[in-house]
mmCIF file of C-alpha atoms in Angstrom:
data_model
loop_
_atom_site.group_PDB
_atom_site.id
_atom_site.type_symbol
_atom_site.label_atom_id
_atom_site.label_comp_id
_atom_site.label_asym_id
_atom_site.label_seq_id
_atom_site.Cartn_x
_atom_site.Cartn_y
_atom_site.Cartn_z
ATOM 1 C CA MET A 21 0.049 -0.051 0.024
ATOM 2 C CA ARG A 22 1.405 3.321 -0.995
ATOM 3 C CA ARG A 23 1.426 6.534 1.097
ATOM 4 C CA THR A 24 -1.425 8.074 -0.921
ATOM 5 C CA ASP A 25 -3.511 4.912 -0.433
ATOM 6 C CA VAL A 26 -2.938 5.184 3.399
ATOM 7 C CA GLU A 27 -3.812 8.817 3.392
ATOM 8 C CA ARG A 28 -7.050 8.062 1.443
ATOM 9 C CA ARG A 29 -7.926 5.265 3.850
ATOM 10 C CA GLU A 30 -7.451 7.593 6.848
ATOM 11 C CA HIS A 31 -10.222 9.888 5.462
ATOM 12 C CA GLU A 32 -12.410 6.779 5.161
ATOM 13 C CA LEU A 33 -11.837 5.176 8.507
ATOM 14 C CA LEU A 34 -10.772 7.915 11.003
ATOM 15 C CA SER A 35 -12.868 10.284 12.928
ATOM 16 C CA PRO A 36 -13.248 13.821 11.606
ATOM 17 C CA LEU A 37 -11.452 14.947 14.810
ATOM 18 C CA ALA A 38 -8.339 12.918 13.880
ATOM 19 C CA ALA A 39 -5.132 14.589 12.640
ATOM 20 C CA PHE A 40 -4.890 13.434 9.056
ATOM 21 C CA SER A 41 -1.493 12.741 7.654
ATOM 22 C CA ASP A 42 -2.072 14.703 4.450
ATOM 23 C CA ALA A 43 -3.181 17.810 6.409
ATOM 24 C CA SER A 44 0.007 18.121 8.523
ATOM 25 C CA SER A 45 1.353 21.539 9.210
ATOM 26 C CA GLY A 46 4.616 20.222 7.747
ATOM 27 C CA ARG A 47 8.218 20.292 8.838
ATOM 28 C CA LEU A 48 10.703 23.037 9.579
ATOM 29 C CA VAL A 49 12.483 22.178 6.447
ATOM 30 C CA PRO A 50 10.094 21.074 3.652
ATOM 31 C CA GLU A 51 10.843 17.618 2.189
ATOM 32 C CA GLU A 52 9.491 15.588 -0.663
ATOM 33 C CA PRO A 53 6.814 13.067 0.675
ATOM 34 C CA ASP A 54 7.923 9.454 1.062
ATOM 35 C CA GLU A 55 6.588 7.050 -1.591
ATOM 36 C CA LEU A 56 5.395 4.438 1.062
ATOM 37 C CA ARG A 57 5.071 6.157 4.464
ATOM 38 C CA THR A 58 2.903 8.970 5.647
ATOM 39 C CA CYS A 59 4.620 11.968 7.404
ATOM 40 C CA TYR A 60 3.796 10.517 10.918
ATOM 41 C CA GLN A 61 5.004 6.994 9.919
ATOM 42 C CA ARG A 62 8.215 8.525 8.783
ATOM 43 C CA ASP A 63 8.493 10.556 12.032
ATOM 44 C CA ARG A 64 8.015 7.357 14.129
ATOM 45 C CA ASP A 65 10.747 5.696 12.187
ATOM 46 C CA ARG A 66 13.163 8.583 12.521
ATOM 47 C CA ILE A 67 12.633 8.594 16.252
ATOM 48 C CA VAL A 68 13.175 4.808 16.680
ATOM 49 C CA HIS A 69 16.361 4.973 14.736
ATOM 50 C CA CYS A 70 17.876 7.986 16.430
ATOM 51 C CA LYS A 71 20.630 7.861 19.017
ATOM 52 C CA ALA A 72 18.726 9.562 21.684
ATOM 53 C CA PHE A 73 16.100 6.744 21.494
ATOM 54 C CA ARG A 74 18.628 3.989 21.912
ATOM 55 C CA ARG A 75 20.074 5.778 25.030
ATOM 56 C CA LEU A 76 16.752 5.620 26.829
ATOM 57 C CA SER A 77 17.486 2.001 27.629
ATOM 58 C CA HIS A 78 20.165 3.103 30.057
ATOM 59 C CA LYS A 79 18.353 6.026 31.640
ATOM 60 C CA THR A 80 16.638 5.727 35.013
ATOM 61 C CA GLN A 81 12.903 5.867 35.483
ATOM 62 C CA VAL A 82 12.465 6.210 39.281
ATOM 63 C CA PHE A 83 14.970 4.080 41.154
ATOM 64 C CA LEU A 84 18.584 5.098 40.776
ATOM 65 C CA ALA A 85 21.166 2.279 40.251
ATOM 66 C CA PRO A 86 18.641 -0.512 41.140
ATOM 67 C CA GLU A 87 19.917 -3.902 41.898
ATOM 68 C CA GLY A 88 17.814 -6.062 39.610
ATOM 69 C CA ASP A 89 17.085 -6.373 35.949
ATOM 70 C CA HIS A 90 13.314 -5.886 35.999
ATOM 71 C CA TYR A 91 13.037 -2.250 37.087
ATOM 72 C CA ARG A 92 11.640 0.097 34.504
ATOM 73 C CA THR A 93 14.045 2.250 32.413
ATOM 74 C CA ARG A 94 13.098 5.261 30.475
ATOM 75 C CA LEU A 95 12.869 3.128 27.321
ATOM 76 C CA THR A 96 10.498 0.480 28.865
ATOM 77 C CA HIS A 97 8.374 3.308 30.274
ATOM 78 C CA THR A 98 8.311 4.860 26.736
ATOM 79 C CA LEU A 99 7.036 1.608 25.132
ATOM 80 C CA GLU A 100 4.395 1.228 27.818
ATOM 81 C CA VAL A 101 3.211 4.790 27.200
ATOM 82 C CA SER A 102 3.059 3.990 23.468
ATOM 83 C CA GLN A 103 1.101 0.860 24.028
ATOM 84 C CA ILE A 104 -1.495 2.479 26.221
ATOM 85 C CA ALA A 105 -1.816 5.551 24.046
ATOM 86 C CA ARG A 106 -2.387 3.437 20.813
ATOM 87 C CA SER A 107 -4.970 1.374 22.695
ATOM 88 C CA VAL A 108 -6.918 4.494 23.368
ATOM 89 C CA ALA A 109 -6.414 6.136 19.978
ATOM 90 C CA ARG A 110 -7.613 3.107 18.133
ATOM 91 C CA PRO A 111 -11.219 2.816 19.425
ATOM 92 C CA LEU A 112 -11.478 6.646 19.130
ATOM 93 C CA ARG A 113 -10.570 6.400 15.482
ATOM 94 C CA LEU A 114 -7.723 8.749 15.847
ATOM 95 C CA ASN A 115 -4.383 8.648 14.111
ATOM 96 C CA GLU A 116 -2.350 5.874 15.656
ATOM 97 C CA ASP A 117 0.769 6.737 13.726
ATOM 98 C CA LEU A 118 0.750 10.222 15.080
ATOM 99 C CA THR A 119 0.009 8.953 18.531
ATOM 100 C CA GLU A 120 2.880 6.430 18.426
ATOM 101 C CA ALA A 121 5.428 9.008 17.158
ATOM 102 C CA ILE A 122 4.599 11.331 20.033
ATOM 103 C CA ALA A 123 4.690 8.649 22.606
ATOM 104 C CA LEU A 124 8.055 7.264 21.405
ATOM 105 C CA GLY A 125 9.606 10.755 21.289
ATOM 106 C CA HIS A 126 8.153 12.295 24.481
ATOM 107 C CA ASP A 127 11.124 11.547 26.745
ATOM 108 C CA LEU A 128 14.058 11.789 24.459
ATOM 109 C CA GLY A 129 15.384 14.737 26.317
ATOM 110 C CA HIS A 130 15.336 13.225 29.685
ATOM 111 C CA THR A 131 18.554 13.481 31.788
ATOM 112 C CA PRO A 132 20.414 10.649 33.355
ATOM 113 C CA PHE A 133 19.036 9.775 36.780
ATOM 114 C CA GLY A 134 15.502 10.681 35.890
ATOM 115 C CA HIS A 135 13.964 13.727 37.513
ATOM 116 C CA THR A 136 16.776 13.920 40.102
ATOM 117 C CA GLY A 137 19.135 14.699 37.130
ATOM 118 C CA GLU A 138 16.723 17.093 35.593
ATOM 119 C CA GLY A 139 16.586 19.136 38.798
ATOM 120 C CA ALA A 140 20.354 18.968 39.281
ATOM 121 C CA LEU A 141 20.913 20.326 35.827
ATOM 122 C CA SER A 142 18.337 23.138 36.257
ATOM 123 C CA ARG A 143 20.099 24.173 39.474
ATOM 124 C CA ALA A 144 23.567 24.061 37.902
ATOM 125 C CA ILE A 145 22.371 26.364 35.059
ATOM 126 C CA ALA A 146 20.813 28.713 37.575
ATOM 127 C CA ARG A 147 23.957 29.115 39.670
ATOM 128 C CA TRP A 148 25.933 29.687 36.495
ATOM 129 C CA ARG A 149 23.552 32.583 35.509
ATOM 130 C CA GLY A 150 23.414 33.953 38.901
ATOM 131 C CA ILE A 151 19.766 32.965 39.563
ATOM 132 C CA ASP A 152 18.412 31.552 42.769
ATOM 133 C CA PRO A 153 18.085 27.750 42.089
ATOM 134 C CA ALA A 154 15.210 27.624 44.455
ATOM 135 C CA SER A 155 13.207 30.375 42.666
ATOM 136 C CA GLU A 156 10.440 29.479 40.105
ATOM 137 C CA GLU A 157 12.742 30.671 37.272
ATOM 138 C CA GLY A 158 15.560 28.619 38.614
ATOM 139 C CA ARG A 159 13.505 25.398 38.824
ATOM 140 C CA ARG A 160 12.426 25.787 35.207
ATOM 141 C CA LEU A 161 15.636 26.373 33.370
ATOM 142 C CA PHE A 162 15.844 22.828 32.269
ATOM 143 C CA ARG A 163 12.686 20.823 31.512
ATOM 144 C CA HIS A 164 12.822 17.472 29.867
ATOM 145 C CA ASN A 165 9.828 17.956 27.679
ATOM 146 C CA GLU A 166 11.284 21.090 26.143
ATOM 147 C CA GLN A 167 14.683 19.290 25.801
ATOM 148 C CA SER A 168 12.912 16.440 24.031
ATOM 149 C CA ALA A 169 11.705 18.904 21.399
ATOM 150 C CA ARG A 170 15.245 20.452 21.264
ATOM 151 C CA VAL A 171 16.635 16.992 20.556
ATOM 152 C CA VAL A 172 14.374 16.298 17.558
ATOM 153 C CA ASP A 173 14.661 19.883 16.231
ATOM 154 C CA LEU A 174 18.280 20.590 16.715
ATOM 155 C CA LEU A 175 20.579 18.010 18.314
ATOM 156 C CA GLU A 176 20.174 14.695 16.570
ATOM 157 C CA LYS A 177 21.955 13.900 13.374
ATOM 158 C CA GLY A 178 25.109 15.888 14.270
ATOM 159 C CA GLY A 179 23.130 19.075 14.986
ATOM 160 C CA ARG A 180 20.755 18.962 12.082
ATOM 161 C CA GLY A 181 17.791 17.536 13.952
ATOM 162 C CA LEU A 182 15.282 14.934 12.715
ATOM 163 C CA ASN A 183 13.000 17.542 11.071
ATOM 164 C CA LEU A 184 9.740 16.040 12.393
ATOM 165 C CA SER A 185 6.261 17.168 11.612
ATOM 166 C CA ARG A 186 5.034 19.982 13.717
ATOM 167 C CA GLU A 187 2.180 17.979 15.247
ATOM 168 C CA VAL A 188 4.759 15.417 16.643
ATOM 169 C CA VAL A 189 6.905 18.083 18.192
ATOM 170 C CA ASP A 190 3.852 19.861 19.690
ATOM 171 C CA GLY A 191 2.731 16.598 21.291
ATOM 172 C CA ILE A 192 6.222 15.998 22.697
ATOM 173 C CA VAL A 193 6.375 19.497 24.298
ATOM 174 C CA CYS A 194 2.838 19.297 25.702
ATOM 175 C CA HIS A 195 2.986 15.819 27.181
ATOM 176 C CA THR A 196 3.588 17.417 30.588
ATOM 177 C CA GLY A 197 2.712 20.736 32.164
ATOM 178 C CA THR A 198 -0.408 22.883 31.663
ATOM 179 C CA GLN A 199 -0.405 23.470 27.973
ATOM 180 C CA ARG A 200 -2.434 21.060 26.094
ATOM 181 C CA ALA A 201 -1.337 19.531 22.814
ATOM 182 C CA ALA A 202 -3.095 20.911 19.630
ATOM 183 C CA THR A 203 -4.063 17.474 18.539
ATOM 184 C CA LEU A 204 -6.179 14.928 20.263
ATOM 185 C CA GLU A 205 -3.497 12.395 19.645
ATOM 186 C CA GLY A 206 -1.045 14.536 21.591
ATOM 187 C CA ARG A 207 -3.580 14.852 24.420
ATOM 188 C CA ILE A 208 -3.919 11.138 24.603
ATOM 189 C CA VAL A 209 -0.124 10.745 25.132
ATOM 190 C CA ALA A 210 -0.137 13.209 28.003
ATOM 191 C CA VAL A 211 -2.779 11.141 29.779
ATOM 192 C CA ALA A 212 -1.208 7.832 28.910
ATOM 193 C CA ASP A 213 1.997 8.937 30.378
ATOM 194 C CA ARG A 214 0.429 9.338 33.709
ATOM 195 C CA VAL A 215 -1.422 6.094 33.407
ATOM 196 C CA ALA A 216 1.785 4.298 32.672
ATOM 197 C CA TYR A 217 3.871 5.736 35.377
ATOM 198 C CA VAL A 218 1.370 5.643 38.293
ATOM 199 C CA THR A 219 0.852 1.918 37.378
ATOM 200 C CA HIS A 220 4.481 0.741 36.831
ATOM 201 C CA ASP A 221 5.937 2.766 39.672
ATOM 202 C CA ILE A 222 3.792 0.735 42.079
ATOM 203 C CA GLN A 223 5.300 -2.407 40.703
ATOM 204 C CA ASP A 224 8.807 -1.127 41.027
ATOM 205 C CA ALA A 225 8.215 0.116 44.488
ATOM 206 C CA GLU A 226 6.835 -3.316 45.490
ATOM 207 C CA ARG A 227 9.908 -4.931 43.985
ATOM 208 C CA ALA A 228 12.175 -2.621 45.991
ATOM 209 C CA GLY A 229 10.267 -3.504 49.151
ATOM 210 C CA ILE A 230 8.993 0.063 49.872
ATOM 211 C CA ILE A 231 5.270 -0.823 49.595
ATOM 212 C CA CYS A 232 2.940 -3.654 49.021
ATOM 213 C CA GLU A 233 -0.422 -3.805 47.246
ATOM 214 C CA ASP A 234 -2.289 -3.758 50.668
ATOM 215 C CA ASP A 235 -0.829 -0.269 51.435
ATOM 216 C CA LEU A 236 -2.598 1.421 48.511
ATOM 217 C CA PRO A 237 -5.542 3.717 49.422
ATOM 218 C CA ARG A 238 -8.843 1.809 49.524
ATOM 219 C CA VAL A 239 -10.677 4.277 47.430
ATOM 220 C CA VAL A 240 -8.109 3.998 44.618
ATOM 221 C CA VAL A 241 -8.317 0.140 44.716
ATOM 222 C CA GLU A 242 -12.075 0.272 44.600
ATOM 223 C CA ARG A 243 -12.191 2.693 41.668
ATOM 224 C CA LEU A 244 -9.321 1.537 39.641
ATOM 225 C CA GLY A 245 -8.747 -2.088 40.524
ATOM 226 C CA ALA A 246 -6.674 -4.393 42.574
ATOM 227 C CA SER A 247 -3.819 -5.107 40.092
ATOM 228 C CA SER A 248 -1.703 -3.151 37.639
ATOM 229 C CA ALA A 249 -3.484 -4.754 34.732
ATOM 230 C CA ASP A 250 -6.878 -3.921 36.204
ATOM 231 C CA ARG A 251 -5.829 -0.370 36.846
ATOM 232 C CA ILE A 252 -4.580 0.224 33.253
ATOM 233 C CA ALA A 253 -7.770 -1.375 31.775
ATOM 234 C CA THR A 254 -10.011 0.741 33.998
ATOM 235 C CA MET A 255 -8.269 4.062 33.158
ATOM 236 C CA ALA A 256 -7.886 3.295 29.397
ATOM 237 C CA SER A 257 -11.600 2.188 29.067
ATOM 238 C CA ASP A 258 -12.736 5.275 30.971
ATOM 239 C CA LEU A 259 -10.617 7.570 28.840
ATOM 240 C CA VAL A 260 -12.128 6.048 25.637
ATOM 241 C CA SER A 261 -15.694 6.235 26.784
ATOM 242 C CA THR A 262 -15.510 9.768 28.297
ATOM 243 C CA SER A 263 -13.577 11.189 25.383
ATOM 244 C CA SER A 264 -16.160 9.669 23.004
ATOM 245 C CA GLU A 265 -18.853 11.538 24.801
ATOM 246 C CA ARG A 266 -17.203 14.878 25.105
ATOM 247 C CA GLY A 267 -15.418 15.079 21.746
ATOM 248 C CA ASP A 268 -12.167 15.798 23.685
ATOM 249 C CA ILE A 269 -9.638 13.647 25.539
ATOM 250 C CA ALA A 270 -10.807 13.439 29.130
ATOM 251 C CA MET A 271 -11.507 10.978 31.970
ATOM 252 C CA SER A 272 -14.647 10.908 34.156
ATOM 253 C CA GLU A 273 -14.242 12.838 37.324
ATOM 254 C CA PRO A 274 -14.204 9.783 39.634
ATOM 255 C CA ILE A 275 -11.429 8.036 37.659
ATOM 256 C CA TRP A 276 -9.317 11.070 37.114
ATOM 257 C CA GLU A 277 -9.582 11.842 40.861
ATOM 258 C CA ALA A 278 -8.555 8.312 41.793
ATOM 259 C CA MET A 279 -5.618 8.515 39.380
ATOM 260 C CA MET A 280 -4.495 11.851 40.783
ATOM 261 C CA ASP A 281 -4.991 10.559 44.404
ATOM 262 C CA LEU A 282 -2.730 7.550 43.508
ATOM 263 C CA ARG A 283 -0.120 9.938 41.954
ATOM 264 C CA SER A 284 -0.196 12.130 45.165
ATOM 265 C CA TRP A 285 0.056 8.945 47.317
ATOM 266 C CA LEU A 286 3.137 7.773 45.325
ATOM 267 C CA PHE A 287 4.797 11.155 45.928
ATOM 268 C CA HIS A 288 4.332 10.797 49.654
ATOM 269 C CA ASN A 289 5.043 7.124 49.986
ATOM 270 C CA VAL A 290 7.584 6.186 47.215
ATOM 271 C CA TYR A 291 9.180 9.167 45.352
ATOM 272 C CA THR A 292 10.137 11.027 48.539
ATOM 273 C CA GLN A 293 11.004 7.930 50.682
ATOM 274 C CA SER A 294 14.579 7.351 51.765
ATOM 275 C CA ASP A 295 14.802 3.985 50.123
ATOM 276 C CA ALA A 296 13.990 5.592 46.792
ATOM 277 C CA LYS A 297 16.039 8.570 47.329
ATOM 278 C CA VAL A 298 19.221 7.117 48.937
ATOM 279 C CA GLU A 299 21.246 7.655 45.711
ATOM 280 C CA GLU A 300 19.974 11.200 44.976
ATOM 281 C CA PRO A 301 22.734 13.238 46.731
ATOM 282 C CA LYS A 302 25.286 11.263 44.725
ATOM 283 C CA ALA A 303 23.411 11.842 41.490
ATOM 284 C CA ASN A 304 23.036 15.562 42.295
ATOM 285 C CA GLN A 305 26.734 15.922 42.976
ATOM 286 C CA LEU A 306 27.644 13.968 39.898
ATOM 287 C CA VAL A 307 25.556 16.078 37.513
ATOM 288 C CA GLU A 308 26.559 19.401 38.947
ATOM 289 C CA SER A 309 30.290 18.341 39.057
ATOM 290 C CA LEU A 310 30.119 17.314 35.390
ATOM 291 C CA PHE A 311 28.383 20.649 34.483
ATOM 292 C CA MET A 312 31.056 22.686 36.262
ATOM 293 C CA HIS A 313 33.955 20.626 34.626
ATOM 294 C CA TYR A 314 32.680 21.152 31.082
ATOM 295 C CA MET A 315 31.932 24.789 31.617
ATOM 296 C CA GLY A 316 35.639 25.129 32.261
ATOM 297 C CA HIS A 317 36.549 22.834 29.398
ATOM 298 C CA LEU A 318 34.225 23.595 26.455
ATOM 299 C CA ASP A 319 36.707 22.087 24.130
ATOM 300 C CA GLU A 320 35.857 18.648 25.537
ATOM 301 C CA VAL A 321 32.267 18.938 24.667
ATOM 302 C CA PRO A 322 31.686 16.960 21.445
ATOM 303 C CA GLY A 323 31.289 19.230 18.339
ATOM 304 C CA GLU A 324 27.705 18.045 17.667
ATOM 305 C CA TYR A 325 26.661 19.811 20.792
ATOM 306 C CA ARG A 326 28.414 23.020 19.894
ATOM 307 C CA VAL A 327 26.712 23.600 16.647
ATOM 308 C CA HIS A 328 23.920 25.775 18.278
ATOM 309 C CA ASP A 329 23.813 28.449 21.019
ATOM 310 C CA CYS A 330 27.432 29.457 20.695
ATOM 311 C CA ASP A 331 26.659 32.497 22.885
ATOM 312 C CA ALA A 332 25.210 30.202 25.668
ATOM 313 C CA PRO A 333 27.822 27.678 26.567
ATOM 314 C CA GLU A 334 25.780 26.536 29.529
ATOM 315 C CA VAL A 335 23.135 25.376 27.087
ATOM 316 C CA GLN A 336 25.624 23.496 25.105
ATOM 317 C CA VAL A 337 26.982 21.836 28.205
ATOM 318 C CA ALA A 338 23.341 20.943 29.375
ATOM 319 C CA ASP A 339 22.692 19.476 25.984
ATOM 320 C CA TYR A 340 25.600 17.145 26.343
ATOM 321 C CA ILE A 341 25.118 16.051 29.908
ATOM 322 C CA SER A 342 21.412 15.511 29.507
ATOM 323 C CA GLY A 343 22.114 13.187 26.585
ATOM 324 C CA MET A 344 24.266 10.924 28.720
ATOM 325 C CA THR A 345 22.990 7.619 30.036
ATOM 326 C CA ASP A 346 23.283 6.830 33.757
ATOM 327 C CA ARG A 347 26.342 4.593 33.318
ATOM 328 C CA TYR A 348 28.168 6.912 30.885
ATOM 329 C CA ALA A 349 27.726 9.819 33.278
ATOM 330 C CA ILE A 350 29.058 7.647 36.237
ATOM 331 C CA ARG A 351 32.065 6.554 34.115
ATOM 332 C CA ASP A 352 32.759 10.100 33.044
ATOM 333 C CA TYR A 353 32.586 11.327 36.651
ATOM 334 C CA GLU A 354 34.980 8.563 37.665
ATOM 335 C CA ARG A 355 37.433 9.361 34.862
ATOM 336 C CA LEU A 356 37.477 13.034 35.833
ATOM 337 C CA TYR A 357 37.402 12.926 39.672
ATOM 338 C CA LEU A 358 38.478 9.570 40.975
ATOM 339 C CA PRO A 359 42.062 8.193 41.027
ATOM 340 C CA ARG A 360 42.521 5.470 38.546
ATOM 341 C CA ALA A 361 43.003 2.784 41.400
ATOM 342 C CA TRP A 362 39.498 3.603 42.749
ATOM 343 C CA ARG A 363 37.605 3.285 39.364
ATOM 344 C CA ARG A 364 35.383 0.282 38.631
#
């Protein structure tokens, strides 16, 4: 089936509310259409084949340096988000290819050591610029969703970027925060991201011995279900039925409240607990030390990260460090700061 056949079938099968491939806003740099793939299928393939996507397999989700092979990584989280998002887009007759591309690209800009690394990098930039790291401005100087868009627009392919469709980039930027995506497909990914992490973070916390299923709030279990599979099914089904009724992406109030209650409970009982945070001081020191080193040795930053923002070296250094995997960042820190005899 050729691209034009797929585009025609989209108009025959998809909802009028879907983002049609032949109606895309286009790319930053115009390109000739592919013979076989729609623009969103092409975007998906570019994301899967890029270096930033491969690095997700060695980036932390919640638990830093976990002892075990079954904890989520940023890559497995991304795949779970994609699966949930597509399962919602399909019955709503929305564009699965666009949904998948956004989901696969939504975390490409995440730092090593998860949100801990994100915060450390933001504080390092703030101190360099003379801004209070604890201020609202200081806390927002590095945000992974904006960095993900920067990766696909500027940093990949040696500083040329992936030149993705604007709808994909919009969905990537808007997967977190208060701004909603322009497409329904992008809005699905934003909700699917939450559905995925509130579910799988429970499993990882149970594996770490921090909580057990019986600890979960009773109202959450009653509304969402008594297992991870049940909870995902409940939230996805509610998202489909409620969105169908409203003509927009939404959950019913009881299910949304239960999901947000579960998220709040995880913050208080998992994300901020000592067992989950024991490695955070080390990660903070590591990221901030790497930042200060490279600010004093810009010549050591690979050339592909120095193509853009030549007047803002702290941005170039942040681009380089944020692209590191956990293990690469650790090895780099050891190379720079530990005597050879102490290294792993």
